[in-house]
mmCIF file of C-alpha atoms in Angstrom:
data_model
loop_
_atom_site.group_PDB
_atom_site.id
_atom_site.type_symbol
_atom_site.label_atom_id
_atom_site.label_comp_id
_atom_site.label_asym_id
_atom_site.label_seq_id
_atom_site.Cartn_x
_atom_site.Cartn_y
_atom_site.Cartn_z
ATOM 1 C CA MET A 1 -46.927 19.230 8.634
ATOM 2 C CA LEU A 2 -44.449 21.512 6.903
ATOM 3 C CA ALA A 3 -42.008 18.636 6.335
ATOM 4 C CA THR A 4 -44.760 16.480 4.829
ATOM 5 C CA TRP A 5 -45.795 19.290 2.512
ATOM 6 C CA ARG A 6 -42.179 19.739 1.378
ATOM 7 C CA GLN A 7 -41.856 16.027 0.635
ATOM 8 C CA ARG A 8 -45.024 16.101 -1.477
ATOM 9 C CA VAL A 9 -43.760 19.113 -3.389
ATOM 10 C CA GLN A 10 -40.261 17.688 -3.924
ATOM 11 C CA ARG A 11 -41.421 14.214 -4.956
ATOM 12 C CA PRO A 12 -42.322 15.221 -8.540
ATOM 13 C CA LEU A 13 -38.992 16.990 -8.837
ATOM 14 C CA HIS A 14 -37.199 13.625 -8.461
ATOM 15 C CA ALA A 15 -39.058 12.042 -11.371
ATOM 16 C CA PRO A 16 -37.040 10.883 -14.428
ATOM 17 C CA LEU A 17 -35.961 13.647 -16.789
ATOM 18 C CA SER A 18 -38.009 12.243 -19.684
ATOM 19 C CA ILE A 19 -41.200 12.340 -17.568
ATOM 20 C CA LYS A 20 -40.534 15.925 -16.532
ATOM 21 C CA ILE A 21 -40.048 17.071 -20.134
ATOM 22 C CA LEU A 22 -43.058 15.097 -21.310
ATOM 23 C CA VAL A 23 -45.309 16.630 -18.625
ATOM 24 C CA VAL A 24 -44.144 20.149 -19.447
ATOM 25 C CA ASN A 25 -44.691 19.589 -23.170
ATOM 26 C CA ALA A 26 -48.128 18.121 -22.459
ATOM 27 C CA LEU A 27 -49.090 21.180 -20.441
ATOM 28 C CA LEU A 28 -47.895 23.461 -23.210
ATOM 29 C CA VAL A 29 -49.786 21.534 -25.870
ATOM 30 C CA ALA A 30 -52.905 21.354 -23.712
ATOM 31 C CA THR A 31 -52.754 25.083 -23.066
ATOM 32 C CA GLY A 32 -52.387 25.806 -26.773
ATOM 33 C CA ILE A 33 -55.250 23.493 -27.682
ATOM 34 C CA ALA A 34 -57.496 24.942 -24.955
ATOM 35 C CA SER A 35 -56.783 28.442 -26.198
ATOM 36 C CA GLY A 36 -57.548 27.444 -29.771
ATOM 37 C CA LEU A 37 -60.722 25.671 -28.684
ATOM 38 C CA TRP A 38 -61.937 28.695 -26.768
ATOM 39 C CA ALA A 39 -61.213 30.967 -29.727
ATOM 40 C CA ALA A 40 -63.009 28.607 -32.109
ATOM 41 C CA THR A 41 -66.141 28.338 -29.998
ATOM 42 C CA ALA A 42 -66.212 32.068 -29.412
ATOM 43 C CA THR A 43 -66.189 32.873 -33.139
ATOM 44 C CA ASP A 44 -68.264 29.981 -34.464
ATOM 45 C CA ALA A 45 -71.022 28.846 -32.131
ATOM 46 C CA SER A 46 -72.391 26.424 -34.743
ATOM 47 C CA ARG A 47 -69.634 23.936 -34.204
ATOM 48 C CA SER A 48 -70.435 21.008 -31.914
ATOM 49 C CA LEU A 49 -68.507 21.120 -28.697
ATOM 50 C CA PRO A 50 -68.238 17.304 -28.275
ATOM 51 C CA THR A 51 -66.869 16.929 -31.791
ATOM 52 C CA MET A 52 -64.294 19.587 -31.157
ATOM 53 C CA LEU A 53 -63.338 17.963 -27.861
ATOM 54 C CA ALA A 54 -62.885 14.593 -29.579
ATOM 55 C CA VAL A 55 -60.677 16.124 -32.249
ATOM 56 C CA VAL A 56 -58.691 17.937 -29.589
ATOM 57 C CA GLY A 57 -58.290 14.737 -27.553
ATOM 58 C CA ILE A 58 -57.041 12.749 -30.554
ATOM 59 C CA GLY A 59 -54.620 15.514 -31.439
ATOM 60 C CA LEU A 60 -53.368 15.667 -27.896
ATOM 61 C CA VAL A 61 -52.738 11.908 -27.776
ATOM 62 C CA LEU A 62 -50.900 11.938 -31.112
ATOM 63 C CA CYS A 63 -48.871 14.940 -30.038
ATOM 64 C CA LEU A 64 -47.857 13.283 -26.772
ATOM 65 C CA ALA A 65 -46.978 10.011 -28.540
ATOM 66 C CA ILE A 66 -44.747 11.736 -31.068
ATOM 67 C CA ASN A 67 -43.229 13.865 -28.315
ATOM 68 C CA GLY A 68 -42.516 10.748 -26.258
ATOM 69 C CA LEU A 69 -40.719 9.041 -29.173
ATOM 70 C CA ILE A 70 -38.633 12.129 -29.836
ATOM 71 C CA LEU A 71 -37.730 12.423 -26.150
ATOM 72 C CA ARG A 72 -36.828 8.732 -25.956
ATOM 73 C CA ALA A 73 -34.446 9.073 -28.889
ATOM 74 C CA ALA A 74 -32.976 12.330 -27.582
ATOM 75 C CA LEU A 75 -32.379 10.948 -24.095
ATOM 76 C CA TRP A 76 -31.124 7.527 -25.236
ATOM 77 C CA PRO A 77 -27.423 8.512 -24.795
ATOM 78 C CA LEU A 78 -28.089 9.388 -21.146
ATOM 79 C CA ALA A 79 -29.715 5.988 -20.639
ATOM 80 C CA VAL A 80 -26.619 4.333 -22.120
ATOM 81 C CA LEU A 81 -24.400 6.301 -19.735
ATOM 82 C CA GLU A 82 -26.596 5.252 -16.832
ATOM 83 C CA ARG A 83 -26.402 1.555 -17.779
ATOM 84 C CA THR A 84 -22.631 1.807 -18.103
ATOM 85 C CA ALA A 85 -22.265 3.465 -14.707
ATOM 86 C CA ARG A 86 -24.508 0.837 -13.124
ATOM 87 C CA ALA A 87 -22.430 -1.990 -14.638
ATOM 88 C CA VAL A 88 -19.239 -0.404 -13.295
ATOM 89 C CA GLN A 89 -20.867 -0.130 -9.880
ATOM 90 C CA GLN A 90 -21.522 -3.883 -10.021
ATOM 91 C CA GLY A 91 -17.848 -4.569 -10.743
ATOM 92 C CA ASP A 92 -17.685 -4.801 -14.540
ATOM 93 C CA LEU A 93 -14.588 -2.723 -15.342
ATOM 94 C CA GLY A 94 -14.405 -4.018 -18.909
ATOM 95 C CA ILE A 95 -17.564 -2.283 -20.075
ATOM 96 C CA ARG A 96 -17.316 0.877 -22.180
ATOM 97 C CA VAL A 97 -19.784 3.432 -23.522
ATOM 98 C CA PRO A 98 -20.475 2.567 -27.198
ATOM 99 C CA ASP A 99 -20.419 5.143 -29.958
ATOM 100 C CA LEU A 100 -23.408 7.443 -29.509
ATOM 101 C CA VAL A 101 -24.684 7.914 -33.058
ATOM 102 C CA ILE A 102 -27.417 10.370 -32.063
ATOM 103 C CA GLY A 103 -25.583 11.927 -29.131
ATOM 104 C CA ASP A 104 -25.005 15.646 -28.940
ATOM 105 C CA PRO A 105 -21.413 17.014 -28.607
ATOM 106 C CA ASP A 106 -21.662 17.470 -24.831
ATOM 107 C CA THR A 107 -22.894 13.918 -24.293
ATOM 108 C CA ASN A 108 -20.209 12.522 -26.602
ATOM 109 C CA ARG A 109 -17.515 14.353 -24.633
ATOM 110 C CA LEU A 110 -18.971 12.991 -21.400
ATOM 111 C CA ALA A 111 -18.926 9.458 -22.835
ATOM 112 C CA ALA A 112 -15.311 9.837 -24.003
ATOM 113 C CA THR A 113 -14.277 11.125 -20.576
ATOM 114 C CA LEU A 114 -16.028 8.216 -18.867
ATOM 115 C CA ASN A 115 -14.289 5.710 -21.159
ATOM 116 C CA GLN A 116 -10.911 7.287 -20.412
ATOM 117 C CA MET A 117 -11.610 7.077 -16.689
ATOM 118 C CA LEU A 118 -12.587 3.418 -17.061
ATOM 119 C CA ASP A 119 -9.413 2.688 -19.061
ATOM 120 C CA SER A 120 -7.321 4.270 -16.326
ATOM 121 C CA LEU A 121 -9.232 2.469 -13.578
ATOM 122 C CA GLU A 122 -8.881 -0.886 -15.322
ATOM 123 C CA ALA A 123 -5.141 -0.355 -15.829
ATOM 124 C CA GLN A 124 -4.688 0.606 -12.183
ATOM 125 C CA THR A 125 -6.694 -2.418 -11.080
ATOM 126 C CA ARG A 126 -4.570 -4.735 -13.210
ATOM 127 C CA GLN A 127 -1.408 -3.141 -11.835
ATOM 128 C CA THR A 128 -2.691 -3.568 -8.291
ATOM 129 C CA GLU A 129 -3.460 -7.223 -8.959
ATOM 130 C CA ALA A 130 -0.023 -7.710 -10.526
ATOM 131 C CA ASN A 131 1.596 -6.040 -7.525
ATOM 132 C CA ALA A 132 -0.339 -8.328 -5.208
ATOM 133 C CA VAL A 133 0.844 -11.387 -7.150
ATOM 134 C CA GLU A 134 4.421 -10.094 -7.096
ATOM 135 C CA LEU A 135 4.161 -9.419 -3.364
ATOM 136 C CA ARG A 136 2.983 -12.973 -2.748
ATOM 137 C CA ARG A 137 5.815 -14.300 -4.895
ATOM 138 C CA LEU A 138 8.388 -12.232 -3.023
ATOM 139 C CA SER A 139 6.929 -13.287 0.316
ATOM 140 C CA HIS A 140 7.233 -16.901 -0.791
ATOM 141 C CA ARG A 141 10.833 -16.300 -1.823
ATOM 142 C CA VAL A 142 11.616 -14.703 1.532
ATOM 143 C CA LEU A 143 10.108 -17.622 3.424
ATOM 144 C CA SER A 144 11.899 -20.124 1.179
ATOM 145 C CA ALA A 145 15.196 -18.298 1.672
ATOM 146 C CA GLN A 146 14.699 -18.318 5.430
ATOM 147 C CA GLU A 147 14.009 -22.050 5.435
ATOM 148 C CA GLU A 148 16.994 -22.750 3.186
ATOM 149 C CA GLU A 149 19.219 -20.700 5.479
ATOM 150 C CA ARG A 150 17.928 -22.550 8.520
ATOM 151 C CA GLN A 151 18.580 -25.874 6.822
ATOM 152 C CA ARG A 152 22.080 -24.770 5.901
ATOM 153 C CA VAL A 153 22.841 -23.658 9.455
ATOM 154 C CA ALA A 154 21.386 -26.890 10.842
ATOM 155 C CA LEU A 155 23.544 -28.982 8.487
ATOM 156 C CA GLU A 156 26.616 -26.927 9.332
ATOM 157 C CA LEU A 157 26.035 -27.394 13.050
ATOM 158 C CA HIS A 158 25.301 -31.106 12.670
ATOM 159 C CA ASP A 159 27.981 -32.052 10.159
ATOM 160 C CA GLU A 160 30.808 -29.788 11.259
ATOM 161 C CA THR A 161 30.358 -28.505 14.793
ATOM 162 C CA GLY A 162 28.465 -31.536 16.119
ATOM 163 C CA GLN A 163 30.964 -34.051 14.763
ATOM 164 C CA ALA A 164 33.901 -31.955 15.951
ATOM 165 C CA LEU A 165 32.537 -31.744 19.490
ATOM 166 C CA THR A 166 31.869 -35.485 19.435
ATOM 167 C CA SER A 167 35.514 -36.033 18.487
ATOM 168 C CA VAL A 168 36.579 -33.791 21.354
ATOM 169 C CA LEU A 169 34.519 -35.868 23.790
ATOM 170 C CA VAL A 170 36.058 -39.077 22.479
ATOM 171 C CA GLY A 171 39.494 -37.515 22.793
ATOM 172 C CA LEU A 172 38.826 -36.513 26.384
ATOM 173 C CA ARG A 173 37.878 -40.090 27.233
ATOM 174 C CA LEU A 174 41.073 -41.349 25.609
ATOM 175 C CA LEU A 175 43.009 -38.694 27.455
ATOM 176 C CA ARG A 176 41.572 -39.890 30.745
ATOM 177 C CA ALA A 177 42.607 -43.461 29.942
ATOM 178 C CA ALA A 178 46.109 -42.588 28.634
ATOM 179 C CA PRO A 179 48.741 -44.688 30.451
ATOM 180 C CA ASP A 180 51.630 -42.229 30.350
ATOM 181 C CA LEU A 181 52.390 -38.505 30.011
ATOM 182 C CA SER A 182 53.589 -38.651 26.403
ATOM 183 C CA GLN A 183 50.248 -40.022 25.201
ATOM 184 C CA VAL A 184 48.471 -37.407 27.287
ATOM 185 C CA GLN A 185 50.422 -34.629 25.569
ATOM 186 C CA GLU A 186 49.836 -36.104 22.122
ATOM 187 C CA GLN A 187 46.111 -36.424 22.739
ATOM 188 C CA ALA A 188 45.977 -32.906 24.197
ATOM 189 C CA GLU A 189 47.542 -31.493 21.021
ATOM 190 C CA LYS A 190 44.938 -33.276 18.881
ATOM 191 C CA LEU A 191 42.139 -31.941 21.054
ATOM 192 C CA THR A 192 43.591 -28.444 20.807
ATOM 193 C CA GLU A 193 43.656 -28.629 17.009
ATOM 194 C CA GLN A 194 40.118 -30.002 16.842
ATOM 195 C CA THR A 195 38.898 -27.263 19.160
ATOM 196 C CA ARG A 196 40.593 -24.623 17.033
ATOM 197 C CA GLN A 197 39.000 -25.994 13.862
ATOM 198 C CA THR A 198 35.600 -26.066 15.551
ATOM 199 C CA LEU A 199 35.979 -22.444 16.596
ATOM 200 C CA ASP A 200 36.967 -21.513 13.040
ATOM 201 C CA ASN A 201 33.902 -23.306 11.661
ATOM 202 C CA VAL A 202 31.605 -21.549 14.128
ATOM 203 C CA ARG A 203 33.237 -18.210 13.283
ATOM 204 C CA HIS A 204 32.774 -18.793 9.547
ATOM 205 C CA LEU A 205 29.179 -19.825 10.139
ATOM 206 C CA ALA A 206 28.498 -16.652 12.121
ATOM 207 C CA LEU A 207 30.192 -14.498 9.500
ATOM 208 C CA GLY A 208 28.114 -16.157 6.803
ATOM 209 C CA LEU A 209 24.943 -15.223 8.638
ATOM 210 C CA TYR A 210 26.050 -11.660 9.316
ATOM 211 C CA PRO A 211 29.632 -10.341 9.244
ATOM 212 C CA GLN A 212 30.095 -8.246 12.380
ATOM 213 C CA THR A 213 32.974 -6.453 10.665
ATOM 214 C CA LEU A 214 30.397 -4.624 8.530
ATOM 215 C CA SER A 215 29.240 -2.770 11.620
ATOM 216 C CA ASP A 216 32.716 -2.419 13.143
ATOM 217 C CA LEU A 217 34.980 -1.703 10.157
ATOM 218 C CA GLY A 218 32.669 -1.086 7.211
ATOM 219 C CA LEU A 219 32.252 -2.511 3.720
ATOM 220 C CA ILE A 220 35.807 -2.258 2.397
ATOM 221 C CA ALA A 221 37.501 -4.172 5.210
ATOM 222 C CA THR A 222 34.768 -6.811 5.188
ATOM 223 C CA VAL A 223 34.907 -7.375 1.424
ATOM 224 C CA ARG A 224 38.717 -7.494 1.520
ATOM 225 C CA TRP A 225 38.610 -10.184 4.206
ATOM 226 C CA TYR A 226 35.859 -12.134 2.449
ATOM 227 C CA VAL A 227 37.587 -12.134 -0.961
ATOM 228 C CA LYS A 228 40.828 -13.320 0.664
ATOM 229 C CA GLU A 229 39.088 -16.120 2.563
ATOM 230 C CA TRP A 230 37.029 -17.098 -0.484
ATOM 231 C CA SER A 231 40.072 -17.238 -2.762
ATOM 232 C CA SER A 232 41.985 -19.424 -0.294
ATOM 233 C CA THR A 233 39.300 -22.124 -0.372
ATOM 234 C CA MET A 234 38.161 -21.968 -4.010
ATOM 235 C CA PRO A 235 39.865 -23.106 -7.253
ATOM 236 C CA ILE A 236 39.523 -19.576 -8.654
ATOM 237 C CA SER A 237 42.003 -16.748 -8.117
ATOM 238 C CA ALA A 238 40.198 -13.713 -6.698
ATOM 239 C CA SER A 239 41.552 -10.174 -6.306
ATOM 240 C CA PHE A 240 40.148 -7.076 -4.642
ATOM 241 C CA ARG A 241 40.718 -3.447 -5.536
ATOM 242 C CA VAL A 242 39.305 -0.243 -4.087
ATOM 243 C CA THR A 243 39.708 3.279 -5.451
ATOM 244 C CA ASN A 244 40.706 6.274 -3.371
ATOM 245 C CA THR A 245 37.296 7.891 -3.806
ATOM 246 C CA ALA A 246 35.599 4.788 -2.417
ATOM 247 C CA GLN A 247 37.952 4.707 0.571
ATOM 248 C CA GLN A 248 36.822 8.130 1.712
ATOM 249 C CA VAL A 249 33.176 7.307 2.369
ATOM 250 C CA ARG A 250 31.414 5.250 5.020
ATOM 251 C CA LEU A 251 28.093 3.869 3.832
ATOM 252 C CA THR A 252 24.948 3.436 5.850
ATOM 253 C CA PRO A 253 24.347 -0.102 7.217
ATOM 254 C CA PRO A 254 21.614 -0.979 4.646
ATOM 255 C CA LEU A 255 23.891 -0.001 1.735
ATOM 256 C CA ASP A 256 26.836 -1.853 3.280
ATOM 257 C CA LEU A 257 24.804 -5.022 3.648
ATOM 258 C CA ALA A 258 23.230 -4.790 0.167
ATOM 259 C CA LEU A 259 26.576 -4.456 -1.647
ATOM 260 C CA TYR A 260 28.211 -7.114 0.533
ATOM 261 C CA ARG A 261 25.442 -9.639 -0.175
ATOM 262 C CA VAL A 262 25.591 -8.896 -3.905
ATOM 263 C CA ILE A 263 29.356 -9.496 -3.934
ATOM 264 C CA GLN A 264 28.874 -12.663 -1.894
ATOM 265 C CA GLU A 265 26.181 -13.969 -4.243
ATOM 266 C CA ALA A 266 28.192 -13.014 -7.341
ATOM 267 C CA LEU A 267 31.255 -14.937 -6.136
ATOM 268 C CA THR A 268 29.069 -17.931 -5.313
ATOM 269 C CA ASN A 269 27.654 -17.828 -8.843
ATOM 270 C CA THR A 270 31.163 -17.542 -10.257
ATOM 271 C CA VAL A 271 32.356 -20.772 -8.678
ATOM 272 C CA ARG A 272 29.121 -22.610 -9.483
ATOM 273 C CA HIS A 273 28.437 -21.570 -13.059
ATOM 274 C CA SER A 274 31.205 -19.569 -14.726
ATOM 275 C CA GLY A 275 34.094 -22.004 -15.139
ATOM 276 C CA ALA A 276 36.392 -18.999 -14.637
ATOM 277 C CA ASN A 277 40.059 -18.988 -13.666
ATOM 278 C CA THR A 278 40.117 -15.487 -12.192
ATOM 279 C CA VAL A 279 37.608 -13.039 -10.767
ATOM 280 C CA GLN A 280 38.107 -9.394 -9.828
ATOM 281 C CA VAL A 281 36.126 -7.429 -7.268
ATOM 282 C CA GLN A 282 36.336 -3.637 -7.259
ATOM 283 C CA LEU A 283 34.691 -0.915 -5.194
ATOM 284 C CA ASP A 284 34.514 2.528 -6.771
ATOM 285 C CA ARG A 285 32.719 5.788 -6.182
ATOM 286 C CA GLN A 286 31.596 8.322 -8.775
ATOM 287 C CA GLY A 287 29.897 11.376 -7.348
ATOM 288 C CA GLN A 288 27.038 10.238 -5.162
ATOM 289 C CA THR A 289 27.078 6.675 -6.519
ATOM 290 C CA MET A 290 28.908 3.735 -4.944
ATOM 291 C CA MET A 291 29.647 0.881 -7.335
ATOM 292 C CA ALA A 292 30.715 -2.726 -6.911
ATOM 293 C CA ARG A 293 32.142 -4.495 -9.976
ATOM 294 C CA ILE A 294 32.546 -8.260 -10.110
ATOM 295 C CA GLU A 295 34.184 -9.474 -13.325
ATOM 296 C CA ASP A 296 35.344 -12.977 -14.289
ATOM 297 C CA ASP A 297 36.942 -14.617 -17.333
ATOM 298 C CA GLY A 298 34.523 -17.518 -17.430
ATOM 299 C CA LEU A 299 32.170 -18.998 -19.994
ATOM 300 C CA GLY A 300 29.702 -16.138 -19.936
ATOM 301 C CA PHE A 301 26.071 -16.319 -21.019
ATOM 302 C CA ASP A 302 23.398 -14.414 -22.935
ATOM 303 C CA PRO A 303 21.489 -12.143 -20.488
ATOM 304 C CA ALA A 304 18.616 -11.785 -22.970
ATOM 305 C CA THR A 305 18.135 -15.559 -23.059
ATOM 306 C CA ILE A 306 18.114 -15.725 -19.278
ATOM 307 C CA ALA A 307 15.504 -12.945 -19.081
ATOM 308 C CA THR A 308 13.342 -14.489 -21.815
ATOM 309 C CA ASN A 309 13.348 -17.953 -20.261
ATOM 310 C CA GLY A 310 12.612 -16.523 -16.819
ATOM 311 C CA GLN A 311 15.574 -18.389 -15.312
ATOM 312 C CA SER A 312 16.739 -17.257 -11.896
ATOM 313 C CA GLY A 313 19.199 -20.035 -11.077
ATOM 314 C CA LEU A 314 22.112 -17.641 -11.322
ATOM 315 C CA GLY A 315 20.808 -15.629 -8.388
ATOM 316 C CA LEU A 316 20.369 -12.534 -10.533
ATOM 317 C CA VAL A 317 16.805 -12.028 -9.358
ATOM 318 C CA SER A 318 17.769 -12.062 -5.690
ATOM 319 C CA MET A 319 20.575 -9.570 -6.342
ATOM 320 C CA ARG A 320 18.242 -7.210 -8.192
ATOM 321 C CA GLU A 321 15.629 -7.477 -5.466
ATOM 322 C CA ARG A 322 18.168 -6.794 -2.734
ATOM 323 C CA LEU A 323 19.453 -3.705 -4.561
ATOM 324 C CA ALA A 324 15.914 -2.524 -5.291
ATOM 325 C CA LEU A 325 15.262 -2.396 -1.544
ATOM 326 C CA VAL A 326 17.903 0.353 -1.266
ATOM 327 C CA ARG A 327 16.964 1.936 -4.632
ATOM 328 C CA GLY A 328 19.995 0.476 -6.357
ATOM 329 C CA GLN A 329 20.463 -1.072 -9.800
ATOM 330 C CA LEU A 330 22.228 -4.112 -11.222
ATOM 331 C CA THR A 331 23.737 -4.101 -14.727
ATOM 332 C CA ILE A 332 24.852 -7.360 -16.352
ATOM 333 C CA THR A 333 27.348 -7.460 -19.208
ATOM 334 C CA SER A 334 28.084 -10.918 -20.592
ATOM 335 C CA ALA A 335 28.333 -12.978 -23.750
ATOM 336 C CA PRO A 336 29.095 -16.636 -24.411
ATOM 337 C CA GLY A 337 32.850 -17.170 -24.198
ATOM 338 C CA ARG A 338 33.583 -13.609 -22.981
ATOM 339 C CA GLY A 339 33.093 -13.811 -19.247
ATOM 340 C CA THR A 340 30.655 -11.871 -17.098
ATOM 341 C CA ARG A 341 30.696 -8.462 -15.441
ATOM 342 C CA LEU A 342 28.186 -7.396 -12.817
ATOM 343 C CA LEU A 343 27.877 -3.747 -11.833
ATOM 344 C CA ALA A 344 25.911 -2.965 -8.680
ATOM 345 C CA ARG A 345 25.161 0.713 -8.009
ATOM 346 C CA VAL A 346 23.669 2.390 -4.965
ATOM 347 C CA HIS A 347 23.047 6.087 -4.469
ATOM 348 C CA LEU A 348 24.635 7.780 -1.476
ATOM 349 C CA ASP A 349 22.934 10.167 0.876
ATOM 350 C CA PRO A 350 24.172 13.709 0.077
ATOM 351 C CA HIS A 351 24.988 14.105 3.771
ATOM 352 C CA THR A 352 27.014 10.880 3.968
ATOM 353 C CA GLU A 353 30.034 11.328 6.199
ATOM 354 C CA THR A 354 33.354 11.032 4.361
ATOM 355 C CA SER A 355 36.248 9.866 6.478
ATOM 356 C CA PRO A 356 38.968 7.323 5.734
ATOM 357 C CA GLY A 357 38.554 5.396 8.988
ATOM 358 C CA PRO A 358 40.026 1.954 9.569
ATOM 359 C CA ALA A 359 38.194 0.456 6.605
ATOM 360 C CA ALA A 360 40.039 2.573 4.084
ATOM 361 C CA ALA A 361 43.427 1.076 4.517
ATOM 362 C CA PRO A 362 44.742 -0.225 1.220
#
């Protein structure tokens, strides 16, 4: 019973604001008219009561009508705010509160604040959508890179290792059918050389997937070995230099791998695109920053043109993405006819251990 009574009492309190104000004004007007009517009849009994009631009724209706119009105009800004909020609730983030010509200062400030909130929400939503698109693009790139790497490994195994092992099998059959010892020895030497080449190919394939020396000896020794091997098989002269400050620090595995892959990709780009005769690789440290410089004397290019055209054939995007994963940066300095210099920087942990170790040998 008490709960029902409370609901009946509270129900009028939840009526629209305009209705509440209109009811209160009507009560005030009715009270004033009733008081005036009572005073008039008390002082002048000759007046007809029905006539006075009719006049009072007409006045009350006109008063309420005018009051309703005034309230409607006064509360119009709140109705606009309500419609805007409802549209946002339904997913329309492009809607904004229009200029409130008859709005009071408080309502205008509320409208401006709401518009600012909607601007911020729309910008955040667009950024979230852009991030989602970028995430899908990066996921596609990762999957594509994985498939390309699998295809490369499969071709390496089929073309190099598979054919080499087939040659070894053929050689073993010939060895079994050799008529004398001299032919056996000759065939055995050929098989030994083929086996050695196969082992070298498998070793290079494994190092291309992940160089174990990164974990065992660190970045410097691995880059030194890679530059030497790369230079011996490419028509470009490559040199490697490391400063004393860089020799005295051992990076974390993620930083080691990021810089190594950037150097690897940069040298691959050099032989594919630069037309260079020489390329220099340098590792340096300045404060808490480890830097890898790769500089060639090739044809060069215009970095602004590459960025404008959205070209990523030079592998610059993959290098930037790899460095971004370890909070590093890539700087490109190049011009047509003036070669190219890449500078990869990663920030060291302040607590990074500094010790020469085996990787610091010059």
